């Protein structure tokens, strides 16, 4: 079985998606759709600076549309996809690819998500750090020693990302080092997937009331549960903003359910690296340019 996995915010870089636009008609259609809805998206993706792309209201639409364009290019090759998952923002691309939303509706949803998360980040400043070389359980223990610190991305057996109040992040990183771990502060504009984003999640829940979701055409593994979407889909989409991303468990569950090949689409190869750390026996490749498509 083959899974398509969609990259998230943080992997962006200047020029992303340009080769896909030039070599794949299906990818070009996706990019052109985004440009119609949000003019200047193409310029930001293909020519924007690193600084411009790091602003949340730009990052999310640009990463999302590059993810979706790459997926369209893979589908254009006739590759059969059995299930999907996305890391954080990438989950919206996953639900769109699975037919739960039209690409236009999903892009508008991402633009709203970016606006809400950017607003919450400004009103409730926070910071994030990647914690490595110690277990998730030890990371949880360290976070419990602070008033506003939370494990938010369970990436692999040896990497957990934490979110914390800005005034606590340095002390938290020091605690990680005392525990023989390594902590690297991330260049992000907010403390995502934590209670710092509660207002963004509430706003997204309100926005989703006006949207009709279809049944997914294939299993979509949710960040919140690490299981295929079930129950109230809108609740899962909104809750993802202020709850942890259970990426390691999602990948493990996909493998347990028969997935042996992962194709990462979109920006960079972060997920490919994490998947190989979670299980070295499965095949994982990334598709973000013409070379990747040609070797697929």
Tab-separated table of C-alpha atoms in Angstrom, residues 55-246:
chain	number	residue	atom	x	y	z
A	55	UNK	CA	5.116	35.236	7.758
A	56	UNK	CA	2.279	32.857	8.714
A	57	UNK	CA	-0.370	34.485	6.500
A	58	UNK	CA	1.968	33.865	3.545
A	59	UNK	CA	3.539	30.590	4.668
A	60	UNK	CA	0.392	28.539	5.013
A	61	UNK	CA	-1.248	29.321	1.645
A	62	UNK	CA	2.076	28.916	-0.179
A	63	UNK	CA	3.078	25.625	1.465
A	64	UNK	CA	-0.452	24.257	1.123
A	65	UNK	CA	-0.702	24.961	-2.587
A	66	UNK	CA	2.772	23.537	-3.255
A	67	UNK	CA	1.766	20.376	-1.369
A	68	UNK	CA	-1.452	20.032	-3.346
A	69	UNK	CA	0.232	20.774	-6.673
A	70	UNK	CA	2.846	18.078	-6.008
A	71	UNK	CA	0.072	15.609	-5.139
A	72	UNK	CA	-1.735	16.476	-8.383
A	73	UNK	CA	1.499	15.846	-10.292
A	74	UNK	CA	1.861	12.432	-8.633
A	75	UNK	CA	-1.758	11.538	-9.436
A	76	UNK	CA	-1.134	12.659	-13.018
A	77	UNK	CA	1.528	9.931	-13.234
A	78	UNK	CA	-1.139	7.317	-12.485
A	79	UNK	CA	0.197	6.337	-9.059
A	80	UNK	CA	-2.480	4.626	-6.941
A	81	UNK	CA	-2.743	6.141	-3.471
A	82	UNK	CA	-4.321	4.063	-0.683
A	83	UNK	CA	-4.299	6.525	2.240
A	84	UNK	CA	-3.130	10.034	3.160
A	85	UNK	CA	-1.889	12.074	6.092
A	86	UNK	CA	-0.484	15.559	6.499
A	87	UNK	CA	1.714	17.167	9.103
A	88	UNK	CA	-0.160	20.078	10.714
A	89	UNK	CA	-1.062	22.378	7.793
A	90	UNK	CA	-0.454	19.404	5.495
A	91	UNK	CA	-3.547	17.719	6.911
A	92	UNK	CA	-5.764	20.257	5.120
A	93	UNK	CA	-4.068	19.306	1.842
A	94	UNK	CA	-4.646	15.633	2.719
A	95	UNK	CA	-8.389	16.083	3.268
A	96	UNK	CA	-8.641	18.022	-0.006
A	97	UNK	CA	-6.807	15.298	-1.938
A	98	UNK	CA	-9.133	12.720	-0.354
A	99	UNK	CA	-12.147	14.620	-1.709
A	100	UNK	CA	-13.559	15.944	1.572
A	101	UNK	CA	-13.342	19.503	0.229
A	102	UNK	CA	-12.890	20.978	-3.218
A	103	UNK	CA	-9.422	22.396	-3.793
A	104	UNK	CA	-10.914	25.909	-3.892
A	105	UNK	CA	-12.730	25.455	-0.565
A	106	UNK	CA	-9.625	23.948	1.024
A	107	UNK	CA	-7.456	26.852	-0.125
A	108	UNK	CA	-9.909	29.370	1.316
A	109	UNK	CA	-9.958	27.357	4.552
A	110	UNK	CA	-6.151	27.509	4.737
A	111	UNK	CA	-6.157	31.281	4.164
A	112	UNK	CA	-8.617	31.646	7.065
A	113	UNK	CA	-6.587	29.244	9.231
A	114	UNK	CA	-3.436	31.283	8.591
A	115	UNK	CA	-5.206	34.532	9.464
A	116	UNK	CA	-6.580	33.104	12.736
A	117	UNK	CA	-3.287	31.512	13.805
A	118	UNK	CA	-1.332	34.668	12.964
A	119	UNK	CA	-3.741	36.737	15.087
A	120	UNK	CA	-3.524	34.295	18.011
A	121	UNK	CA	0.280	34.269	17.806
A	122	UNK	CA	0.400	38.059	18.037
A	123	UNK	CA	-2.077	38.230	20.910
A	124	UNK	CA	-0.539	35.318	22.843
A	125	UNK	CA	3.203	35.319	22.071
A	126	UNK	CA	4.986	32.000	22.422
A	127	UNK	CA	7.980	30.063	21.145
A	128	UNK	CA	8.808	26.544	20.007
A	129	UNK	CA	11.841	24.259	20.226
A	130	UNK	CA	12.731	20.840	18.859
A	131	UNK	CA	13.857	18.471	21.608
A	132	UNK	CA	16.114	15.604	20.538
A	133	UNK	CA	18.076	12.702	22.013
A	134	UNK	CA	15.614	12.129	24.863
A	135	UNK	CA	12.300	10.254	24.941
A	136	UNK	CA	8.887	11.869	24.509
A	137	UNK	CA	8.105	10.825	28.085
A	138	UNK	CA	11.122	12.704	29.423
A	139	UNK	CA	10.158	15.728	27.346
A	140	UNK	CA	6.669	15.615	28.865
A	141	UNK	CA	8.205	15.481	32.340
A	142	UNK	CA	10.354	18.541	31.637
A	143	UNK	CA	7.376	20.489	30.257
A	144	UNK	CA	5.361	19.679	33.394
A	145	UNK	CA	7.878	21.701	35.415
A	146	UNK	CA	6.798	24.919	33.680
A	147	UNK	CA	3.559	26.884	33.858
A	148	UNK	CA	3.053	27.221	30.097
A	149	UNK	CA	5.029	24.536	28.266
A	150	UNK	CA	3.560	21.747	26.170
A	151	UNK	CA	4.796	18.863	23.983
A	152	UNK	CA	3.097	19.613	20.655
A	153	UNK	CA	4.667	17.535	17.855
A	154	UNK	CA	5.461	13.881	18.542
A	155	UNK	CA	7.698	13.502	15.486
A	156	UNK	CA	9.787	10.372	16.076
A	157	UNK	CA	11.133	8.267	18.971
A	158	UNK	CA	13.942	10.803	19.468
A	159	UNK	CA	12.308	14.104	18.500
A	160	UNK	CA	9.486	15.996	20.171
A	161	UNK	CA	8.699	19.647	19.490
A	162	UNK	CA	7.555	21.755	22.438
A	163	UNK	CA	5.687	25.063	22.663
A	164	UNK	CA	6.101	27.447	25.584
A	165	UNK	CA	5.741	31.018	26.752
A	166	UNK	CA	8.589	33.131	25.400
A	167	UNK	CA	9.842	33.861	28.901
A	168	UNK	CA	10.078	30.125	29.669
A	169	UNK	CA	11.635	28.699	26.511
A	170	UNK	CA	15.302	29.354	27.417
A	171	UNK	CA	14.937	27.751	30.853
A	172	UNK	CA	13.168	24.788	29.251
A	173	UNK	CA	16.008	24.331	26.771
A	174	UNK	CA	18.476	24.401	29.681
A	175	UNK	CA	16.496	21.652	31.425
A	176	UNK	CA	16.664	19.540	28.270
A	177	UNK	CA	20.452	19.914	28.183
A	178	UNK	CA	20.660	18.918	31.869
A	179	UNK	CA	18.778	15.736	30.901
A	180	UNK	CA	21.466	14.994	28.245
A	181	UNK	CA	19.143	16.037	25.434
A	182	UNK	CA	19.474	18.670	22.732
A	183	UNK	CA	17.079	21.589	22.243
A	184	UNK	CA	16.959	23.820	19.177
A	185	UNK	CA	14.695	26.861	19.142
A	186	UNK	CA	12.592	27.082	15.976
A	187	UNK	CA	12.190	30.154	13.784
A	188	UNK	CA	8.394	30.283	14.009
A	189	UNK	CA	6.014	33.130	14.763
A	190	UNK	CA	3.906	31.409	17.410
A	191	UNK	CA	3.388	28.503	19.813
A	192	UNK	CA	1.350	26.313	17.475
A	193	UNK	CA	-0.649	23.180	18.447
A	194	UNK	CA	-0.890	24.352	22.051
A	195	UNK	CA	-3.407	26.233	24.250
A	196	UNK	CA	-1.802	29.441	22.906
A	197	UNK	CA	-3.925	28.710	19.797
A	198	UNK	CA	-7.277	28.204	21.579
A	199	UNK	CA	-8.822	31.317	20.042
A	200	UNK	CA	-7.666	30.281	16.557
A	201	UNK	CA	-9.272	26.853	17.015
A	202	UNK	CA	-12.534	28.490	18.136
A	203	UNK	CA	-12.478	30.812	15.123
A	204	UNK	CA	-11.818	27.927	12.752
A	205	UNK	CA	-14.669	25.940	14.292
A	206	UNK	CA	-16.993	28.884	13.635
A	207	UNK	CA	-15.782	29.210	10.026
A	208	UNK	CA	-16.303	25.485	9.409
A	209	UNK	CA	-20.013	25.794	10.276
A	210	UNK	CA	-20.567	27.207	6.810
A	211	UNK	CA	-18.744	24.394	5.001
A	212	UNK	CA	-20.084	21.038	3.823
A	213	UNK	CA	-17.604	18.145	4.086
A	214	UNK	CA	-17.835	15.032	1.929
A	215	UNK	CA	-16.908	11.505	2.949
A	216	UNK	CA	-13.200	10.834	2.286
A	217	UNK	CA	-12.439	8.639	-0.740
A	218	UNK	CA	-9.593	7.011	1.194
A	219	UNK	CA	-8.469	6.871	4.839
A	220	UNK	CA	-7.167	10.239	6.114
A	221	UNK	CA	-5.112	9.883	9.295
A	222	UNK	CA	-5.866	12.731	11.702
A	223	UNK	CA	-3.068	14.485	13.614
A	224	UNK	CA	-5.139	14.582	16.805
A	225	UNK	CA	-5.970	10.881	16.981
A	226	UNK	CA	-3.398	9.200	14.683
A	227	UNK	CA	-6.405	7.232	13.352
A	228	UNK	CA	-8.424	7.598	10.139
A	229	UNK	CA	-10.977	10.418	10.224
A	230	UNK	CA	-14.131	9.318	12.038
A	231	UNK	CA	-16.919	10.990	13.974
A	232	UNK	CA	-17.210	14.768	13.678
A	233	UNK	CA	-14.784	15.757	10.900
A	234	UNK	CA	-15.070	19.481	11.601
A	235	UNK	CA	-14.093	18.968	15.227
A	236	UNK	CA	-10.909	17.166	14.139
A	237	UNK	CA	-9.967	19.938	11.694
A	238	UNK	CA	-10.431	22.705	14.271
A	239	UNK	CA	-8.910	20.807	17.215
A	240	UNK	CA	-5.746	20.136	15.228
A	241	UNK	CA	-4.771	23.807	15.636
A	242	UNK	CA	-4.490	23.680	19.440
A	243	UNK	CA	-3.710	19.978	20.031
A	244	UNK	CA	-0.514	17.956	19.510
A	245	UNK	CA	0.447	16.435	16.162
A	246	UNK	CA	0.812	12.691	16.798
